[in-house]
Amino acid sequence: MVCPCCFTIPSVIIKLLATASALSYGQRFLTKNSNKWVRRISFGITLIISLILVGIGLFLLVLANNNDLRSRGFANFCAMQNLKDGGPMNEVRCAILNEADISGKVLEFGPGPGTNFKCFVNSTSIDEYVGVEPNTYFKEEMMREKEKRGLTFPLDFAPLRGEDYVDVMSESFDVVILTHVLCSVDSVETVLANAERALKPGGKMIIMEHMTAGQGTKLKMFQEVVGPIFNIIGNGCKVLDMTKIIENYLGNRFSVQLDEFEAPLPAFPLLFARPHVKGVATKK
């Protein structure tokens, strides 16, 4: 049920509907002096494109105003993606986590369906694991993934936004994991602050996030086009300059080693998310 007073129409939807309308009227103007077959063919093509744009716009409108549907759909999508054990992206993911030597008490923000669990299979050094995940549709998938991987560490599911995880005991975790989560939070700095507070001195913050492409590049322009759409279907995901945000916030309180790279993601539908940053920040 959608609250009428909370009903919103994101600007990207207005642009899609306006484009569909402009195509319809523009086609009539541009072909008014053409023969009837050109007009008919042009009208048919324009009609199909306009209907597709309207359909996408209405679909996004429903998602934008139904949090439950959006959360459930995103959870199902991520769970299906998590079924793939192999692939170059999983190799990158597991290489980062394995090199960091995950052990002790582990806190992960935005674990989703337990996407990183496949990288913990050969680890017996995790004593306790806490997953902070506001999308409760992920809980069952996470428990199923833990059992599938034969992981025996205690797991606590905290159904909270990363910004709201404030009651944790200070300096109580050895490792904090942040992979593909900071893009979708309301305040990256607040989540980093909560992670910093939870982390012991000498503890490690493991980071892998997608980020904005270089200024003036075609990919940057593409990100600006598809970003508002993915913000709706991707549960609030945004394209941000993650390297700058993370380095500026952590400052000299951490020893930060970040590397930017192009993630091996498929061109469709994730070309815009190929620019990535990964690394480890160690608390001083």
C-alpha positions as a printed Julia matrix, in Angstrom:
284×3 Matrix{Float64}:
  0.0     0.0     0.0
  1.4     3.4    -0.98
  0.92    6.37    1.3
 -0.64    9.17   -0.85
  1.21   11.89    1.04
  4.5    10.06    0.46
  3.98    9.5    -3.27
  6.96   10.72   -5.3
  7.78   10.98   -8.99
 11.57   10.88   -9.5
 12.88   13.21  -12.19
 14.14   10.31  -14.32
 10.53    9.11  -14.73
  9.38   12.57  -15.82
 12.21   12.62  -18.37
 11.24    9.2   -19.75
  7.58   10.18  -20.15
  8.51   13.56  -21.64
 10.83   11.84  -24.15
  8.04    9.45  -25.17
  5.69   12.38  -25.71
  8.3    14.36  -27.65
  8.99   11.38  -29.92
  5.3    11.0   -30.7
  4.73   14.64  -31.61
  8.13   15.05  -33.26
  7.51   12.14  -35.59
  4.34   13.74  -36.91
  6.09   17.04  -37.54
  9.17   15.58  -39.23
  7.25   13.25  -41.57
  4.25   15.42  -42.45
  5.54   15.99  -46.0
  6.61   12.36  -46.56
  4.62    9.73  -48.44
  2.13    7.61  -46.53
  4.37    4.52  -46.26
  7.21    6.5   -44.73
  4.74    8.08  -42.31
  3.26    4.71  -41.37
  6.62    3.02  -40.84
  7.93    6.0   -38.9
  4.77    6.09  -36.79
  5.04    2.37  -36.0
  8.68    2.59  -34.92
  8.06    5.72  -32.87
  5.01    4.17  -31.23
  6.97    1.08  -30.17
  9.82    3.16  -28.71
  7.38    5.48  -26.94
  5.46    2.57  -25.41
  8.72    1.02  -24.19
  9.73    4.3   -22.55
  6.3     4.7   -20.96
  6.42    1.09  -19.71
  9.85    1.6   -18.15
  8.68    4.86  -16.6
  5.58    3.25  -15.04
  7.62    0.29  -13.78
 10.1     2.64  -12.11
  7.24    4.71  -10.68
  5.79    1.64   -8.97
  9.19    0.61   -7.58
  9.99    4.13   -6.4
  6.81    4.23   -4.31
  6.76    0.67   -2.97
  9.66    0.0    -0.6
  8.6    -3.59    0.08
  8.41   -4.51   -3.61
 11.73   -2.81   -4.29
 13.47   -4.56   -1.39
 12.04   -7.96   -2.29
 12.95   -7.61   -5.97
 16.49   -6.5    -5.19
 16.95   -9.38   -2.74
 15.78  -11.9    -5.34
 18.09  -10.42   -7.99
 21.12  -10.54   -5.67
 20.29  -14.08   -4.56
 20.2   -15.27   -8.18
 23.53  -13.58   -8.89
 25.01  -15.22   -5.8
 24.32  -18.69   -7.22
 27.29  -18.24   -9.55
 30.36  -19.62   -7.79
 32.9   -18.97  -10.5
 33.56  -15.97  -12.67
 36.2   -13.26  -12.68
 34.31  -10.92  -10.31
 34.13  -13.58   -7.61
 37.85  -14.21   -8.1
 38.54  -10.51   -7.47
 36.24  -10.49   -4.45
 37.8   -13.56   -2.83
 41.35  -12.44   -3.59
 40.77   -9.22   -1.63
 39.23  -11.02    1.35
 41.73  -13.89    1.43
 44.73  -11.57    1.23
 43.37   -9.62    4.2
 43.35  -12.75    6.39
 39.84  -12.47    7.83
 39.83  -13.66   11.46
 38.44  -12.99   14.92
 35.23  -10.98   15.3
 33.96   -9.85   11.91
 31.43   -7.11   11.19
 30.01   -6.75    7.68
 27.81   -3.9     6.49
 25.39   -4.88    3.73
 26.19   -8.61    3.39
 23.14   -9.16    1.18
 22.51  -12.88    0.64
 25.93  -13.77    2.07
 27.77  -12.91   -1.14
 31.17  -13.01    0.57
 30.57  -16.33    2.32
 31.96  -18.23   -0.66
 35.32  -16.63    0.18
 35.22  -17.89    3.79
 34.94  -21.6     2.95
 38.53  -22.49    3.85
 38.68  -20.12    6.84
 38.4   -21.49   10.36
 39.63  -18.3    11.99
 36.33  -16.41   12.22
 35.11  -16.54   15.82
 31.96  -14.49   15.4
 30.19  -12.75   12.51
 27.68   -9.89   12.57
 25.86   -8.83    9.41
 24.22   -5.38    9.41
 21.55   -5.53    6.7
 18.39   -3.38    6.52
 16.78   -5.53    3.83
 15.23   -8.34    5.89
 14.48  -10.36    2.75
 18.18  -11.24    2.73
 18.14  -12.98    6.12
 16.83  -16.34    4.93
 19.17  -16.3     1.91
 22.13  -15.52    4.16
 21.37  -18.39    6.52
 20.93  -20.73    3.57
 24.25  -19.62    2.08
 26.05  -20.15    5.4
 24.74  -23.71    5.61
 25.55  -24.38    1.96
 29.17  -23.32    2.5
 29.53  -25.37    5.68
 30.46  -22.35    7.78
 30.3   -22.94   11.52
 30.9   -19.53   13.07
 28.06  -17.89   15.06
 26.07  -15.46   12.91
 24.08  -12.49   14.18
 21.78  -10.73   11.71
 21.22   -7.06   12.63
 18.24   -5.69   10.62
 19.48   -2.12   10.62
 20.8     0.53    8.26
 24.53    1.01    8.54
 23.9     4.55    9.77
 21.79    3.2    12.66
 24.26    0.61   13.95
 25.33    2.75   16.89
 24.9     0.5    19.96
 27.91   -1.68   19.16
 30.62   -1.81   21.82
 33.55    0.4    20.83
 36.71   -1.31   19.58
 35.15   -4.78   19.69
 35.73   -6.08   16.13
 38.9    -7.26   14.41
 37.63   -6.83   10.85
 34.97   -4.7     9.17
 33.91   -5.62    5.62
 32.41   -3.08    3.21
 31.84   -4.51   -0.26
 29.27   -3.02   -2.64
 27.37   -1.32    0.18
 28.54    2.3     0.53
 26.92    3.22   -2.78
 23.46    2.58   -1.36
 23.65    4.21    2.08
 22.32    7.68    2.82
 25.57    8.84    4.45
 28.87    7.15    3.62
 30.61    9.16    6.34
 28.18    7.99    9.03
 28.64    4.34    8.1
 32.42    4.78    8.08
 32.18    6.43   11.51
 30.24    3.45   12.88
 32.75    1.07   11.32
 35.65    3.03   12.8
 34.09    3.02   16.27
 33.51   -0.76   16.13
 37.05   -1.54   14.97
 39.9    -2.35   17.37
 43.23   -0.5    17.03
 45.17   -2.47   14.43
 41.91   -3.79   13.01
 41.27   -3.84    9.27
 38.54   -2.31    7.15
 38.18   -4.27    3.89
 36.75   -2.17    1.08
 35.52   -2.87   -2.46
 33.08   -0.44   -4.06
 32.11    0.74   -7.53
 32.72    4.42   -8.2
 32.43    7.28  -10.65
 34.37    7.21  -13.91
 36.85    9.91  -14.85
 35.5    13.37  -15.6
 34.83   14.01  -19.28
 34.81   10.33  -20.27
 32.01    8.65  -22.19
 31.54    6.22  -19.32
 31.01    9.14  -16.92
 28.28   10.47  -19.23
 26.73    7.0   -19.36
 26.77    6.8   -15.55
 24.9    10.1   -15.37
 22.21    8.71  -17.68
 21.66    5.29  -16.07
 22.53    6.29  -12.49
 19.04    7.63  -11.6
 17.43    4.47  -12.98
 19.74    2.15  -11.06
 19.14    4.24   -7.94
 15.54    3.0    -8.04
 16.03   -0.64   -9.05
 19.28   -0.98   -7.08
 17.78   -0.11   -3.69
 19.22    3.4    -3.53
 22.58    2.72   -5.19
 24.42    5.88   -6.31
 27.55    6.54   -8.36
 30.01    8.35   -6.08
 33.69    9.29   -5.98
 34.39    6.6    -3.41
 38.17    6.97   -3.33
 37.94   10.65   -2.43
 35.15   10.15    0.14
 36.91    7.27    1.92
 40.36    8.87    1.99
 38.98   12.23    3.12
 37.02   10.69    5.97
 39.54    8.18    7.3
 42.35   10.74    7.05
 45.43   10.07    9.18
 43.56    7.9    11.69
 44.01    4.94    9.35
 46.76    3.58    7.17
 44.86    3.52    3.88
 45.86    1.55    0.79
 43.32    1.88   -2.02
 43.67    0.88   -5.67
 41.3     1.81   -8.47
 40.65   -0.84  -11.11
 38.19   -1.87  -13.81
 36.02   -4.68  -12.51
 35.36   -7.63  -14.86
 31.61   -7.02  -15.03
 29.43   -7.74  -18.09
 28.8    -4.76  -20.36
 25.05   -5.37  -20.05
 23.65   -4.34  -17.67
 26.64   -3.33  -15.5
 28.96   -1.36  -17.78
 28.41    1.76  -15.67
 29.68   -0.09  -12.55
 33.02   -1.23  -13.93
 35.12    1.54  -12.31
 35.98    0.17   -8.86
 38.16    0.85   -5.85
 39.49   -1.82   -3.49
 41.82   -1.92   -0.55
 42.48   -2.18    3.16
 42.42    0.57    5.79
 44.17   -0.33    9.04
 43.19    1.54   12.18
 46.13    3.17   13.96
